[in-house]
mmCIF file of C-alpha atoms in Angstrom:
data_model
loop_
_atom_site.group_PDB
_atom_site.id
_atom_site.type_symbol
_atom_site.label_atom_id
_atom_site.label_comp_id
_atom_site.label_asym_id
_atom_site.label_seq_id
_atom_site.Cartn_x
_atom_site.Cartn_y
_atom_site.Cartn_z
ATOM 1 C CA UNK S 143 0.000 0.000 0.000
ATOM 2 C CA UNK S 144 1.075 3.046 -0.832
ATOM 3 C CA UNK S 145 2.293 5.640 1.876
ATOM 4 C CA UNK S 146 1.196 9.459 1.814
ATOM 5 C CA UNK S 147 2.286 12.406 3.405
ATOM 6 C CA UNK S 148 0.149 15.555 3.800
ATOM 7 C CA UNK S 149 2.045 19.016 3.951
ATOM 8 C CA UNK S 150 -0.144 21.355 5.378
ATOM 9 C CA UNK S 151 -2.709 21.529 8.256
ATOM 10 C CA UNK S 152 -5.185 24.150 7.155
ATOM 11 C CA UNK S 153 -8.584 23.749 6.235
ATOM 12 C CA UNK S 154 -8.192 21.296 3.418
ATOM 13 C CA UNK S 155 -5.405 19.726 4.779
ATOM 14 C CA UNK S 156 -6.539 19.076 8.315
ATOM 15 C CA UNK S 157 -9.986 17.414 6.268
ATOM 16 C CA UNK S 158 -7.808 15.499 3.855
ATOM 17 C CA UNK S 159 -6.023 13.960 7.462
ATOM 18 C CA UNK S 160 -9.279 13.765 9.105
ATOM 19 C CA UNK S 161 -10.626 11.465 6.174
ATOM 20 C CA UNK S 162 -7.670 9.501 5.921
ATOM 21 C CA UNK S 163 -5.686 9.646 9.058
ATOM 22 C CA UNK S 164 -2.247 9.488 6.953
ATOM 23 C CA UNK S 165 0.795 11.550 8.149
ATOM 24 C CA UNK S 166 0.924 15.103 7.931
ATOM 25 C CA UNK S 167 3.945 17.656 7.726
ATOM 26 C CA UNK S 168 3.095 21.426 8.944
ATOM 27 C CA UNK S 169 4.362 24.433 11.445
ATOM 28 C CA UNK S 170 1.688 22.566 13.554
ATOM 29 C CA UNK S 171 3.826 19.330 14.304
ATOM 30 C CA UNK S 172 6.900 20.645 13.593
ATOM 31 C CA UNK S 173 8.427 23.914 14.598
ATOM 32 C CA UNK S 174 11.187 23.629 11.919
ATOM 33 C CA UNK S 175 9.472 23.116 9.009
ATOM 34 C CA UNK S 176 9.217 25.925 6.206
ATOM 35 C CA UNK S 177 7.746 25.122 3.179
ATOM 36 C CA UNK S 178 9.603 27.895 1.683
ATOM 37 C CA UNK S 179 12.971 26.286 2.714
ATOM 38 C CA UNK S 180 13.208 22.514 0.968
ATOM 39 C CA UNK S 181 16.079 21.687 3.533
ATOM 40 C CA UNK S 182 13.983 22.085 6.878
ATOM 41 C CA UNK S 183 11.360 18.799 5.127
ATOM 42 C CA UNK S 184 13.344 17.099 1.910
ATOM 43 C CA UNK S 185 14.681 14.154 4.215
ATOM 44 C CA UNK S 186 11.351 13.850 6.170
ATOM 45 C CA UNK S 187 9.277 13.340 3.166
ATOM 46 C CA UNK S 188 11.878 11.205 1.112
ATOM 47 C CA UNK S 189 9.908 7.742 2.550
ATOM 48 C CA UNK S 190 6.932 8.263 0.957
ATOM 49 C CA UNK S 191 5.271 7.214 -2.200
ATOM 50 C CA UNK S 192 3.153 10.243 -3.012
ATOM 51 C CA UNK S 193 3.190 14.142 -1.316
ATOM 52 C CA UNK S 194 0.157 15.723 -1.296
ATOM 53 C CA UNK S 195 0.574 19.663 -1.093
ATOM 54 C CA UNK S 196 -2.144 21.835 0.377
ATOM 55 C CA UNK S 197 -0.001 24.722 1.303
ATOM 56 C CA UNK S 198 -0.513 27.906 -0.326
ATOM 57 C CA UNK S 199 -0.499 31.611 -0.084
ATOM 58 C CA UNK S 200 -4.192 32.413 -0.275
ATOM 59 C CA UNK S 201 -4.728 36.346 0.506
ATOM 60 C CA UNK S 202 -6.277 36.776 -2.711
ATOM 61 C CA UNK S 203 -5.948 40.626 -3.066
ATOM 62 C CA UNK S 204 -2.939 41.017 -1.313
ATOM 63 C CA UNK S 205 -0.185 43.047 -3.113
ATOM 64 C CA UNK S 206 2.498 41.688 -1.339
ATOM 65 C CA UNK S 207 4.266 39.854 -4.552
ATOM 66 C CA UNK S 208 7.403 38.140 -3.024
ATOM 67 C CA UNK S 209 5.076 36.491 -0.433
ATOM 68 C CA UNK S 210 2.805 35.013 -3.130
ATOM 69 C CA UNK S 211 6.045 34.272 -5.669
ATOM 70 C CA UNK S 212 7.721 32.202 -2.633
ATOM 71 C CA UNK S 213 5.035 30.296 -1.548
ATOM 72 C CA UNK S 214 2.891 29.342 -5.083
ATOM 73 C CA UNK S 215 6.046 29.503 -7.339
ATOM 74 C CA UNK S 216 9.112 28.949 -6.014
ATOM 75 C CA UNK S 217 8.757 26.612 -3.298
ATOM 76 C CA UNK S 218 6.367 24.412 -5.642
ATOM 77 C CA UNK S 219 9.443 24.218 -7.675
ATOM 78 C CA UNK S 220 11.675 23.191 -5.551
ATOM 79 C CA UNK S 221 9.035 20.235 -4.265
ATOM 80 C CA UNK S 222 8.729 19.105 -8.165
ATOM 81 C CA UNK S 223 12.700 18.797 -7.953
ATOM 82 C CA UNK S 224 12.614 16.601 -4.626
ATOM 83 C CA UNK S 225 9.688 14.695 -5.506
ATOM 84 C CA UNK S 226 11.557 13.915 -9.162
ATOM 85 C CA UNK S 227 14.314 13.118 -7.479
ATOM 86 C CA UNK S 228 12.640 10.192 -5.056
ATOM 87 C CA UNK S 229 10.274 8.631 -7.523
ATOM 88 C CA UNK S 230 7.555 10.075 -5.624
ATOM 89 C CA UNK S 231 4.096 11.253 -6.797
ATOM 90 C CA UNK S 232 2.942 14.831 -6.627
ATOM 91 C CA UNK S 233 -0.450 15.390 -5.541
ATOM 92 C CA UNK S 234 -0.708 19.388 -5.826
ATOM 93 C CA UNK S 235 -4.174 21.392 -4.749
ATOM 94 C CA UNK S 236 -4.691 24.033 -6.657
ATOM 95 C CA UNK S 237 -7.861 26.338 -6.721
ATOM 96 C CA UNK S 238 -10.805 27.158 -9.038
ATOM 97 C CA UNK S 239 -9.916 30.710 -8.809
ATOM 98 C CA UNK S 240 -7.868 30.130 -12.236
ATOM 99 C CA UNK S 241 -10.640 30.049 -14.191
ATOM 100 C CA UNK S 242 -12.296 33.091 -13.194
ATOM 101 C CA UNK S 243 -12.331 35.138 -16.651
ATOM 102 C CA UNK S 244 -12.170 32.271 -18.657
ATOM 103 C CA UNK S 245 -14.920 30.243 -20.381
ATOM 104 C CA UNK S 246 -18.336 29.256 -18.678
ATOM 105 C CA UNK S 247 -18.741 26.015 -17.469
ATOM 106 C CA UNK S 248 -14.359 25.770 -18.036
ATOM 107 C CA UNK S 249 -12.632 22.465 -18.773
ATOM 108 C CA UNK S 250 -8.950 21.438 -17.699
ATOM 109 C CA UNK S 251 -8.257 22.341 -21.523
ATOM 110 C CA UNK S 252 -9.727 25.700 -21.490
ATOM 111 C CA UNK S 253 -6.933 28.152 -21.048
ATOM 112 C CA UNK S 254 -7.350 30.191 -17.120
ATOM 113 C CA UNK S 255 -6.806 33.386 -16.222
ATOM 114 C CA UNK S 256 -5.390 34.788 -13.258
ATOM 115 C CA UNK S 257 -7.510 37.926 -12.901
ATOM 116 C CA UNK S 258 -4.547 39.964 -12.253
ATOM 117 C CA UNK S 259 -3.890 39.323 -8.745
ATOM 118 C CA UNK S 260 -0.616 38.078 -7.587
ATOM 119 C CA UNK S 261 -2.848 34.834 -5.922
ATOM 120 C CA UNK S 262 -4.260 34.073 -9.472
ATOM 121 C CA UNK S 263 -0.809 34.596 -11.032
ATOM 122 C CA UNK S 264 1.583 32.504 -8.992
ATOM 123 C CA UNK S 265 -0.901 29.392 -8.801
ATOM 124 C CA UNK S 266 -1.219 29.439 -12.551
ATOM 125 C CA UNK S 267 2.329 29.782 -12.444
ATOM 126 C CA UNK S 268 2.725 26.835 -10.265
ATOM 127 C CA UNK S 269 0.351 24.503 -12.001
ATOM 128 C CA UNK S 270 2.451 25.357 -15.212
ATOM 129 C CA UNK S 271 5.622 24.251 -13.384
ATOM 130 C CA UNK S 272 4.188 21.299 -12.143
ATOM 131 C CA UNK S 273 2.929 20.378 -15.896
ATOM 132 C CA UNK S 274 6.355 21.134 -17.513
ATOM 133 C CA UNK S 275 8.932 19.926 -14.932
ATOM 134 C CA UNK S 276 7.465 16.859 -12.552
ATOM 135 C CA UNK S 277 7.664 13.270 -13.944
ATOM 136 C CA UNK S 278 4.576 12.004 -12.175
ATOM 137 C CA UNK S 279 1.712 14.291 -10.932
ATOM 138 C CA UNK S 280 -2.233 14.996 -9.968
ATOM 139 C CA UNK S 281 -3.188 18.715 -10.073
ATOM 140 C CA UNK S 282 -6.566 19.199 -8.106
ATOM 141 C CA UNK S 283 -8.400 22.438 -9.108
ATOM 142 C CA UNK S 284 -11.047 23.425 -6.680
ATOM 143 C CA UNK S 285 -13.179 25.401 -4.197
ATOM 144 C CA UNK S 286 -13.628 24.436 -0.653
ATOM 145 C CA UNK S 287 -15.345 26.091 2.407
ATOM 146 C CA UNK S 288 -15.776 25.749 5.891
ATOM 147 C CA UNK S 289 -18.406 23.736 7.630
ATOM 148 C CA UNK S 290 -20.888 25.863 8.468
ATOM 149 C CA UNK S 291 -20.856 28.791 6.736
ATOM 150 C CA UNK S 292 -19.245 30.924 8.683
ATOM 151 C CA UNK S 293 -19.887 34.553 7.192
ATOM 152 C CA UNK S 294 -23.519 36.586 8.077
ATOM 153 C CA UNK S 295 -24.597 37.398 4.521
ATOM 154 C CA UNK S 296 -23.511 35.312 1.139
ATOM 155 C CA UNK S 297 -23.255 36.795 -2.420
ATOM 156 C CA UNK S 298 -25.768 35.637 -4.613
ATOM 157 C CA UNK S 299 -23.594 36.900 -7.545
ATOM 158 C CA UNK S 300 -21.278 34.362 -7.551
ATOM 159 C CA UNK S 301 -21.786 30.915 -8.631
ATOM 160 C CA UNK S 302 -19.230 27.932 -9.444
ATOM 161 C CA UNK S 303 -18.801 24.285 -8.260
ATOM 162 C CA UNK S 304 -16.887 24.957 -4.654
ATOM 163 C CA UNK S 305 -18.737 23.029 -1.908
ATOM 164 C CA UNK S 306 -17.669 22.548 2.386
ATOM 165 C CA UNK S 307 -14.419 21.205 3.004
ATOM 166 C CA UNK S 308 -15.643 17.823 3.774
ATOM 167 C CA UNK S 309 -17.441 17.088 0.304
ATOM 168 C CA UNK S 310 -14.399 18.482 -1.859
ATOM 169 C CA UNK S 311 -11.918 16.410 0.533
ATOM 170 C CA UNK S 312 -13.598 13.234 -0.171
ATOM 171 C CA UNK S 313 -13.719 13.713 -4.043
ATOM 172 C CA UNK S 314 -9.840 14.568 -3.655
ATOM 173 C CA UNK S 315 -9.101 11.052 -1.783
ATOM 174 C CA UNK S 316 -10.927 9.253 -4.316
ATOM 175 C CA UNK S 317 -8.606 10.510 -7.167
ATOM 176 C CA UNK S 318 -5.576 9.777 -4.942
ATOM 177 C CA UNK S 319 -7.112 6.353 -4.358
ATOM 178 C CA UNK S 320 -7.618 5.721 -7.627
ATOM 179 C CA UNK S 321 -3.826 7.225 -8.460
ATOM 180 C CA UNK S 322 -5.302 9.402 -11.191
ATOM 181 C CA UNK S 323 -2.650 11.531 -13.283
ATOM 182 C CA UNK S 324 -2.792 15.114 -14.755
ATOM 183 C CA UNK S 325 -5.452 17.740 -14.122
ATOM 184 C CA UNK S 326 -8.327 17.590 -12.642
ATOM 185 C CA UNK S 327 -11.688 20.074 -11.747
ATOM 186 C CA UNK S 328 -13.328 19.113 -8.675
ATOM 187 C CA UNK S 329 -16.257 20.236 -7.487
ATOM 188 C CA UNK S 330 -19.959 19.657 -6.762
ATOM 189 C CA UNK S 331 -22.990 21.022 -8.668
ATOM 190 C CA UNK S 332 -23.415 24.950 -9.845
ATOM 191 C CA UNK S 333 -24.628 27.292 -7.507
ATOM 192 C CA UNK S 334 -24.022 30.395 -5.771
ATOM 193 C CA UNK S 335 -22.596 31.255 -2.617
ATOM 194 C CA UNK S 336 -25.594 31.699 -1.098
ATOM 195 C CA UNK S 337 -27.042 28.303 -2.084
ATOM 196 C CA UNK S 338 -24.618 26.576 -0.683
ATOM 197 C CA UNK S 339 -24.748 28.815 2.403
ATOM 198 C CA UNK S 340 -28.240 27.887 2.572
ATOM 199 C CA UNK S 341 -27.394 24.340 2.926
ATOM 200 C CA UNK S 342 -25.426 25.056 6.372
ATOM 201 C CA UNK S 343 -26.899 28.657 8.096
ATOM 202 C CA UNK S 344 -30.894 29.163 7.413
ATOM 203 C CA UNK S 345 -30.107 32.605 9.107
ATOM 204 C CA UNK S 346 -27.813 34.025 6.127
ATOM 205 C CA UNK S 347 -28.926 36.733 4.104
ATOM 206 C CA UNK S 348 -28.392 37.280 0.288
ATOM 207 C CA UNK S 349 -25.566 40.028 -0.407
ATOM 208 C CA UNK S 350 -23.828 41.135 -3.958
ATOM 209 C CA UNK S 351 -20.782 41.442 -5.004
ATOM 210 C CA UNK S 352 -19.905 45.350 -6.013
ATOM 211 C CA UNK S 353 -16.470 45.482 -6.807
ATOM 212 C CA UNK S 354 -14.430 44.710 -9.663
ATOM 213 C CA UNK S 355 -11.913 42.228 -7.247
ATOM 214 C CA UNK S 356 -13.886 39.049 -7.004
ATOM 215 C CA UNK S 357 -14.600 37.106 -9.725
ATOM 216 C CA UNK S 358 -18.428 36.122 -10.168
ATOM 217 C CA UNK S 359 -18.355 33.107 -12.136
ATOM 218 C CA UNK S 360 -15.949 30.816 -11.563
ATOM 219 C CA UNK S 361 -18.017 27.155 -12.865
ATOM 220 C CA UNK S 362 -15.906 24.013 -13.902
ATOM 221 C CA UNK S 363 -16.817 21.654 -16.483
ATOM 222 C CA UNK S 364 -16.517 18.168 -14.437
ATOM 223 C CA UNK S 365 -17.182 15.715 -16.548
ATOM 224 C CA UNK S 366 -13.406 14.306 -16.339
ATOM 225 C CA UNK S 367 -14.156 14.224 -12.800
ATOM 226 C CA UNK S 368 -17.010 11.960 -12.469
ATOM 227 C CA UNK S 369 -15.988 9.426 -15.119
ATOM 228 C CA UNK S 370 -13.098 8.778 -13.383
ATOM 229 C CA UNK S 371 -13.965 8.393 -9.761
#
């Protein structure tokens, strides 16, 4: 049986751990590790048959580029080189956001845009790396919340196929189970952010987005998805 290791304990990644109970590499477990620093985790990872990488930079707007070009670029980079280098399998999450500005209803072949924000940038950026440079990968492109909602009021404005953490987790083991290759969307059914809201927090009311920042439609096409999980 294969062995996987988990780097990062966010949202996603604390889910994906939950789900599975395999190991897990983060700040949370061990003080040394820095994702942006290959030497403090290369060794500690070499044992395993596939890494699964949930870390990220994820202040969307933020303007702070060196922050987002360390984290989503660079140090993805370096991982494709380590993971190359042990035969090992890279499992790397990265987000629906890339399609916002692209085509409706967007398949892995449909080119993304990044929306010009340094976020949107870098993780295109990465996921290019990752399809030019690493010998054996699974890119996961998705949208995943917290369970329950946690905000007051949810935009009605803006749809795609993100659903709670613990739906999109379980469609990401499944692929990993399955040790499917190349890109994937993953996702649920469309709706808006208030649907799924709905689902969780009865008490939410309906806001709209009013600002040219977020993107409003950010759907996947998942047919490669569901035929092969």
């Amino acid at each position: 049986m294969d062995k996987n290791i988990i780097l990062g304990y966010g949202l996603l990644g604390k889910e994906l751990v939950n789900q599975t109970g395999w190991d897990h590499l983060s700040r949370s477990n061990d003080s040394n590790f820095d994702f942006r620093s290959s030497k403090t985790y290369s060794k500690k990872i070499s044992k395993y048959d596939t890494v699964i990488n949930c870390i990220a930079n994820t202040d969307t707007y933020s303007n702070d580029r060196d922050s987002h070009w360390s984290v989503n670029y660079s140090a993805v980079a370096d991982l494709v080189k380590i993971c190359n280098a042990n035969n090992q399998k890279l499992v790397h999450i990265s987000t629906d956001y890339l399609y916002s500005g692209s085509n409706d209803n967007a398949s892995e072949n449909d080119v993304p845009v990044h929306n010009n924000t340094w976020y949107g940038y870098t993780k295109l950026l990465g996921d290019a790396h990752i399809q030019l440079k690493s010998d054996s990968f699974l890119i996961i492109r998705c949208g995943h919340k917290s369970y329950p909602f946690i905000h007051d009021k949810a935009f009605t404005n803006i749809k795609g196929n993100f659903d709670y953490v613990n739906e999109i987790s379980s469609l990401i083991i499944s692929l990993i189970k399955k040790d499917r290759f190349g890109i994937f969307n993953v996702g649920t059914k469309n709706k808006t952010m208030y649907e799924l809201a709905l689902n969780s927090n009865l008490k939410v009311k309906k806001a709209k987005v009013d600002n040219n920042l977020m993107p409003r439609n950010i759907s996947m096409n998942l047919k490669k998805m569901k035929s092969n999980i």
